[in-house]
PDB file of C-alpha atoms in Angstrom:
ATOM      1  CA  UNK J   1     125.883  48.605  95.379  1.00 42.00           C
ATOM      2  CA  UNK J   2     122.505  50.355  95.253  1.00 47.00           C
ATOM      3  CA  UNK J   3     120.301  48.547  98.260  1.00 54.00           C
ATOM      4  CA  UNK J   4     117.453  51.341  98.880  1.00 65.00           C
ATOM      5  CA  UNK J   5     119.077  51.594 102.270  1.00 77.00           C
ATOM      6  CA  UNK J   6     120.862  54.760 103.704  1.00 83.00           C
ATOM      7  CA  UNK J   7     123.487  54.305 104.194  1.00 86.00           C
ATOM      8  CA  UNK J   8     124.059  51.400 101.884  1.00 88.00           C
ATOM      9  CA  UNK J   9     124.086  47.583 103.171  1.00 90.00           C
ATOM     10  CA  UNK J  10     127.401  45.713 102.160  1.00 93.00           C
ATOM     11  CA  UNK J  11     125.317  42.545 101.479  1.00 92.00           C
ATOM     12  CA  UNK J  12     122.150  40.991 101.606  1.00 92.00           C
ATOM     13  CA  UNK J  13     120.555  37.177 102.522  1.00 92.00           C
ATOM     14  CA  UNK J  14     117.321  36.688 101.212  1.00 82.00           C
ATOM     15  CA  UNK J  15     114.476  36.554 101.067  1.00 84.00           C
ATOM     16  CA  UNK J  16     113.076  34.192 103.396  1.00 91.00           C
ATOM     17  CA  UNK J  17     109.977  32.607 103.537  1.00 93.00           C
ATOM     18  CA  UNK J  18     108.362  33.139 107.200  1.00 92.00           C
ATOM     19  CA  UNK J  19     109.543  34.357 109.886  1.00 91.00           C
ATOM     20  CA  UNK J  20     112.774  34.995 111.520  1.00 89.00           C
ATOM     21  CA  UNK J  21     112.495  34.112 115.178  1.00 88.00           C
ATOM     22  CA  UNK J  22     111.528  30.637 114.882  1.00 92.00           C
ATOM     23  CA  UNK J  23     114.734  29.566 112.124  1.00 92.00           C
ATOM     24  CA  UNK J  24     117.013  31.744 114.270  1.00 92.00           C
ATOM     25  CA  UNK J  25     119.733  29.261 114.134  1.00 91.00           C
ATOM     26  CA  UNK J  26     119.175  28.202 110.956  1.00 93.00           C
ATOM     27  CA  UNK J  27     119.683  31.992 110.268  1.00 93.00           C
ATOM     28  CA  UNK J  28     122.511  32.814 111.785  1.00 93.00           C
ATOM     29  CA  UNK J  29     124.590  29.794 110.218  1.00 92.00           C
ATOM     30  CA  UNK J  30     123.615  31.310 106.865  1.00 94.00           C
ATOM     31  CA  UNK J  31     124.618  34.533 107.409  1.00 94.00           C
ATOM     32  CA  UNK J  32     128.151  33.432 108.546  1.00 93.00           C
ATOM     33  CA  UNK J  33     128.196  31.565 105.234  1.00 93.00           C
ATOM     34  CA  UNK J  34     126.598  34.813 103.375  1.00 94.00           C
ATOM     35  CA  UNK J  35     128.211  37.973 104.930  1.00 94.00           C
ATOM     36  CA  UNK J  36     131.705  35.804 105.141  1.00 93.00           C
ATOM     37  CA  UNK J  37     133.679  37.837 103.049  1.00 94.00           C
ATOM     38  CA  UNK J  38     132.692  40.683 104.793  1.00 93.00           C
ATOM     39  CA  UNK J  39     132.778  40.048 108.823  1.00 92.00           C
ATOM     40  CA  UNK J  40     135.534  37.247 107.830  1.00 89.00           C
ATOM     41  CA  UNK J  41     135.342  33.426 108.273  1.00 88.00           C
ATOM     42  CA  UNK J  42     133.781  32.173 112.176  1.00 84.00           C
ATOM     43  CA  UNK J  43     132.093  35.544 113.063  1.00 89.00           C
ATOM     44  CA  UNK J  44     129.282  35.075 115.382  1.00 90.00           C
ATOM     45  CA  UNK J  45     125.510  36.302 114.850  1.00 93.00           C
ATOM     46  CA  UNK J  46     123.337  37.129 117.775  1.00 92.00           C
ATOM     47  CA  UNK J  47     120.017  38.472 117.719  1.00 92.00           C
ATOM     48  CA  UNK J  48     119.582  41.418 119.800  1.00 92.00           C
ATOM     49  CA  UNK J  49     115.881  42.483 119.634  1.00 93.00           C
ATOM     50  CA  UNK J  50     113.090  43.519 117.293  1.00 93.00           C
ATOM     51  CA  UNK J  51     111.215  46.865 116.741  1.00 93.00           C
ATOM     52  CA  UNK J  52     107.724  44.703 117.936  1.00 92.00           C
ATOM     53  CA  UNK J  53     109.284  43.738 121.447  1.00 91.00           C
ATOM     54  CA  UNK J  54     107.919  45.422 124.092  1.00 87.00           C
ATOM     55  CA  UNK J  55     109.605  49.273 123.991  1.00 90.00           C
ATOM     56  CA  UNK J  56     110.745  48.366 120.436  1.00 91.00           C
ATOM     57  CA  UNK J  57     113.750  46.354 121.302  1.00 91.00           C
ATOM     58  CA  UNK J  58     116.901  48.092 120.165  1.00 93.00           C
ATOM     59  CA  UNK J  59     115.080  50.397 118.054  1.00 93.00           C
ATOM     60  CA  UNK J  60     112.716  53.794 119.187  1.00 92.00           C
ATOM     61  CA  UNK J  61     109.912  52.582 117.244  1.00 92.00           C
ATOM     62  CA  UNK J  62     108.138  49.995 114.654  1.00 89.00           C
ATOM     63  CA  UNK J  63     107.986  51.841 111.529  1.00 90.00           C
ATOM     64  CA  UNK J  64     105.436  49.672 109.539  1.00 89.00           C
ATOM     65  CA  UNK J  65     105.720  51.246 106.114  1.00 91.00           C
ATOM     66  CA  UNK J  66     107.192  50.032 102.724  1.00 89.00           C
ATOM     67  CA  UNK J  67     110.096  52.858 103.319  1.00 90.00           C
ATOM     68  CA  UNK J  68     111.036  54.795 105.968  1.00 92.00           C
ATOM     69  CA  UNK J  69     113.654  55.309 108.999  1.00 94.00           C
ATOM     70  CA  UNK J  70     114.621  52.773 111.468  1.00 94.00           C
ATOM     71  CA  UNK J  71     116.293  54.443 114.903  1.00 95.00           C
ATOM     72  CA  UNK J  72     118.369  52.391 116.782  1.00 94.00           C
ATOM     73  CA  UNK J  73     118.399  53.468 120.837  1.00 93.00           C
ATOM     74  CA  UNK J  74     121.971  54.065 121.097  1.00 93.00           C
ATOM     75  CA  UNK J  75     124.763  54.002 118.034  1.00 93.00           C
ATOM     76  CA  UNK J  76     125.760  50.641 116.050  1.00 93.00           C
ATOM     77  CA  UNK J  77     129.805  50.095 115.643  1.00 92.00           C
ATOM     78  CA  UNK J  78     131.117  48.384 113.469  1.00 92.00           C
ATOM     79  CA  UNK J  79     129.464  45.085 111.490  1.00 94.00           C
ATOM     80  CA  UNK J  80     125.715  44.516 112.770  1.00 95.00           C
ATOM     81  CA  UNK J  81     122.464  42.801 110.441  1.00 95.00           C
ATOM     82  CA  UNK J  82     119.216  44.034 110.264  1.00 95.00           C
ATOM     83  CA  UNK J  83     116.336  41.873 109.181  1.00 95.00           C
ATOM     84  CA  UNK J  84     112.904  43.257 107.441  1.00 94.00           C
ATOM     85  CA  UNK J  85     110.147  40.872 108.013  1.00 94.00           C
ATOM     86  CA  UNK J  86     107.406  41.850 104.947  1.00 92.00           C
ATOM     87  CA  UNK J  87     104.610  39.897 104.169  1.00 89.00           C
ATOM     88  CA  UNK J  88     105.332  36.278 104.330  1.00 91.00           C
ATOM     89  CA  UNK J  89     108.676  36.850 103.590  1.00 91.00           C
ATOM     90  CA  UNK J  90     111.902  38.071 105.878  1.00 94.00           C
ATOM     91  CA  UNK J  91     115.967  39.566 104.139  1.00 94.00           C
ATOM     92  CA  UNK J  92     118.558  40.287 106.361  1.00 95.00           C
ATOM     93  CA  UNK J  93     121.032  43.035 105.407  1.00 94.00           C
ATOM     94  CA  UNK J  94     124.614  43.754 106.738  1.00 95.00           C
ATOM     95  CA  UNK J  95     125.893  47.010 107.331  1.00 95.00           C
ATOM     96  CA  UNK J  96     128.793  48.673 108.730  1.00 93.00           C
ATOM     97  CA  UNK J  97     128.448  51.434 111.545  1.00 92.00           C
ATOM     98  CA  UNK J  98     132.393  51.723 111.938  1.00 91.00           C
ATOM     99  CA  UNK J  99     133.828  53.360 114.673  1.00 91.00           C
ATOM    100  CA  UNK J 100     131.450  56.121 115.428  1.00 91.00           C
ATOM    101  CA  UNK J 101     128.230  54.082 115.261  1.00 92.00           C
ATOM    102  CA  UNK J 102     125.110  54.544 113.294  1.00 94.00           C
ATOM    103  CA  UNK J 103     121.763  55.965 114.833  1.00 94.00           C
ATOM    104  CA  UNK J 104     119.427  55.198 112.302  1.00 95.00           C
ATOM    105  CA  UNK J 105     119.271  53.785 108.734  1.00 94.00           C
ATOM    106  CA  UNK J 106     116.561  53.935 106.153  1.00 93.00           C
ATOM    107  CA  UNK J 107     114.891  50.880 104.919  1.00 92.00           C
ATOM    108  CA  UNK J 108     112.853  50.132 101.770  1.00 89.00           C
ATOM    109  CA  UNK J 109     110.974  46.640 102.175  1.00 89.00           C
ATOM    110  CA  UNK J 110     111.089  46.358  97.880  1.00 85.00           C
ATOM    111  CA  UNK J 111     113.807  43.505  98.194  1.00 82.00           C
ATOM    112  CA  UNK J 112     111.837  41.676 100.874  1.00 87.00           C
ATOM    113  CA  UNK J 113     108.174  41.132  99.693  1.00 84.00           C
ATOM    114  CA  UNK J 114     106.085  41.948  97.229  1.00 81.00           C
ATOM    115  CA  UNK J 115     102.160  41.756  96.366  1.00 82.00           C
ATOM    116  CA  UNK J 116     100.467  40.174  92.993  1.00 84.00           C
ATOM    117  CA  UNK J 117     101.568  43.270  91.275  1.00 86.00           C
ATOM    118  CA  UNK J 118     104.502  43.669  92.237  1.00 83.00           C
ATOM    119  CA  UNK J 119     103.927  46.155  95.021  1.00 87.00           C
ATOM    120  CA  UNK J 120     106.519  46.488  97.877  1.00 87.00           C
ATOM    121  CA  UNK J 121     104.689  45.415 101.663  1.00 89.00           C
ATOM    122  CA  UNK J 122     104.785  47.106 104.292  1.00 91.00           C
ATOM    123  CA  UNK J 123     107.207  46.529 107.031  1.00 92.00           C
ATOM    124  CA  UNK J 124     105.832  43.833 110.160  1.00 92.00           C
ATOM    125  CA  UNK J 125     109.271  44.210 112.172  1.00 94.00           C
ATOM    126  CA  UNK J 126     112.664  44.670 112.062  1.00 94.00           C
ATOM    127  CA  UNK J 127     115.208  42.840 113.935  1.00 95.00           C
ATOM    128  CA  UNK J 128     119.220  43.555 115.115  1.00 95.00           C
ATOM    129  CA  UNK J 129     121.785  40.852 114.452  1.00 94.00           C
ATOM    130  CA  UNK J 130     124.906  41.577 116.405  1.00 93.00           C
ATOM    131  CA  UNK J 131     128.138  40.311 114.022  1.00 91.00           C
ATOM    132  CA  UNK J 132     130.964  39.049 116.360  1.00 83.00           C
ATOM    133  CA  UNK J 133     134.116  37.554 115.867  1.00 65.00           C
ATOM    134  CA  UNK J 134     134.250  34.318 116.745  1.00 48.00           C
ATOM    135  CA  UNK J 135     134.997  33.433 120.430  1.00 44.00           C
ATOM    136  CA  UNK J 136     136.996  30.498 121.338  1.00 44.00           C
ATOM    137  CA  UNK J 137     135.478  28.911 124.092  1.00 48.00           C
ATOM    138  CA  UNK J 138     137.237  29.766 127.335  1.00 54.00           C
ATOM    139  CA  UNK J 139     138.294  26.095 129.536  1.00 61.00           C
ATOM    140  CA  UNK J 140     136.718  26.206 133.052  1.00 66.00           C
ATOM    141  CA  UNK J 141     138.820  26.333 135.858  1.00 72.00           C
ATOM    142  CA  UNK J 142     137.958  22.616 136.386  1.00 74.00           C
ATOM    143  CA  UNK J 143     139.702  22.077 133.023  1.00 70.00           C
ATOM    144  CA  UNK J 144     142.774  23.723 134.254  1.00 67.00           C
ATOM    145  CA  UNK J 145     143.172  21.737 137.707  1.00 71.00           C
ATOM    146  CA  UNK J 146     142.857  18.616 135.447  1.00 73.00           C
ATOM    147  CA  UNK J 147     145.456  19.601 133.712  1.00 76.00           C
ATOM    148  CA  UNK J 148     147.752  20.311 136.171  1.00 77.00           C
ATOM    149  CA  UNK J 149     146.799  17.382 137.733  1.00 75.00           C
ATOM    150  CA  UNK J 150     147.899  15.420 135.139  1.00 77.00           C
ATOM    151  CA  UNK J 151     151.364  17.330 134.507  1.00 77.00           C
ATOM    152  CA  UNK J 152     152.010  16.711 138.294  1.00 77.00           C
ATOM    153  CA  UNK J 153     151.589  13.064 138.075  1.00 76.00           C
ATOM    154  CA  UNK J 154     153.670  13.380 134.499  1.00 75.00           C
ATOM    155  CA  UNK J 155     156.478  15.236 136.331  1.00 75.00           C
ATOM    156  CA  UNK J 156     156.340  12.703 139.690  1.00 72.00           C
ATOM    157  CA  UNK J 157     156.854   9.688 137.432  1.00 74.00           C
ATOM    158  CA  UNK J 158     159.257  11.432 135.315  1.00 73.00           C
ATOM    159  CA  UNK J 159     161.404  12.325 138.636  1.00 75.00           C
ATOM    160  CA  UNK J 160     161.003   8.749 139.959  1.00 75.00           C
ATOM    161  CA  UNK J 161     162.335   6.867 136.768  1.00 76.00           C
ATOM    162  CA  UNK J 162     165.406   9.306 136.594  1.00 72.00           C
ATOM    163  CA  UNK J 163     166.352   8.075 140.238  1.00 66.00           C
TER     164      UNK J 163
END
């Protein structure tokens, strides 16, 4: 599939009207419906940073052209989202940096926003979706003395009937 990216994204979601930060969650539920067959069923999105936080978030820099290079401050493994914010208008893109990580890709905002004549905008920001598999939620150690708890007073009754 021919994106305009390099290397090429797997799959895209988009575009958005706005901007991404304030539908975050409305975000990342979509892309776990989008990107799916990709990063499986359950995976979990988090957003990492974007290239106009203070020291460019994940990224060295905040390339604000309608192509270019985005550089990532350390190496990207395995299944991460980027999201171009053009315009009035945001796409998110999913990628794959496997197991050795990818430093940079490069962007074109064409698939984001365009002008009245069909010019491509120039890039606002960029922001870094972590893809996750999903995580179970792990019981508190509350939980657990409950439990045991309760198969104490099981196993005492048990004991007492037998008798």
């Amino acid at each position: 599939m021919e994106t305009g990216f390099e290397p090429d994204a797997l799959a895209c979601s988009g575009a958005w009207e706005g901007n991404v930060t304030p539908q975050q969650a409305d975000v990342e539920a979509q892309l776990a419906l989008d990107f799916a067959p990709f990063v499986g069923a359950g995976a979990d999105f988090s957003f990492v940073g974007k290239s106009d936080d203070a020291d460019n978030g994940p990224f060295t820099s905040n390339p604000m052209d309608t192509t270019g290079t985005l550089n990532f401050d350390v190496p990207i493994t395995g299944f991460f989202a980027v999201a171009l914010k053009a315009g009035d208008a945001f796409s998110v893109y999913l990628f794959d940096g496997g197991v050795a990580g990818l430093t940079s890709i490069d962007y074109s905002t064409l698939g984001v926003s365009v002008n009245q004549d069909g010019q491509a905008q120039d890039l606002s920001h960029a922001t870094l979706i972590s893809v996750g598999p999903f995580a179970a939620p792990i019981p508190e150690p509350e939980t657990y003395a409950l439990m045991l708890a309760g198969l104490g007073v099981v196993g005492f009754v048990a004991r007492r009937r037998k008798r």
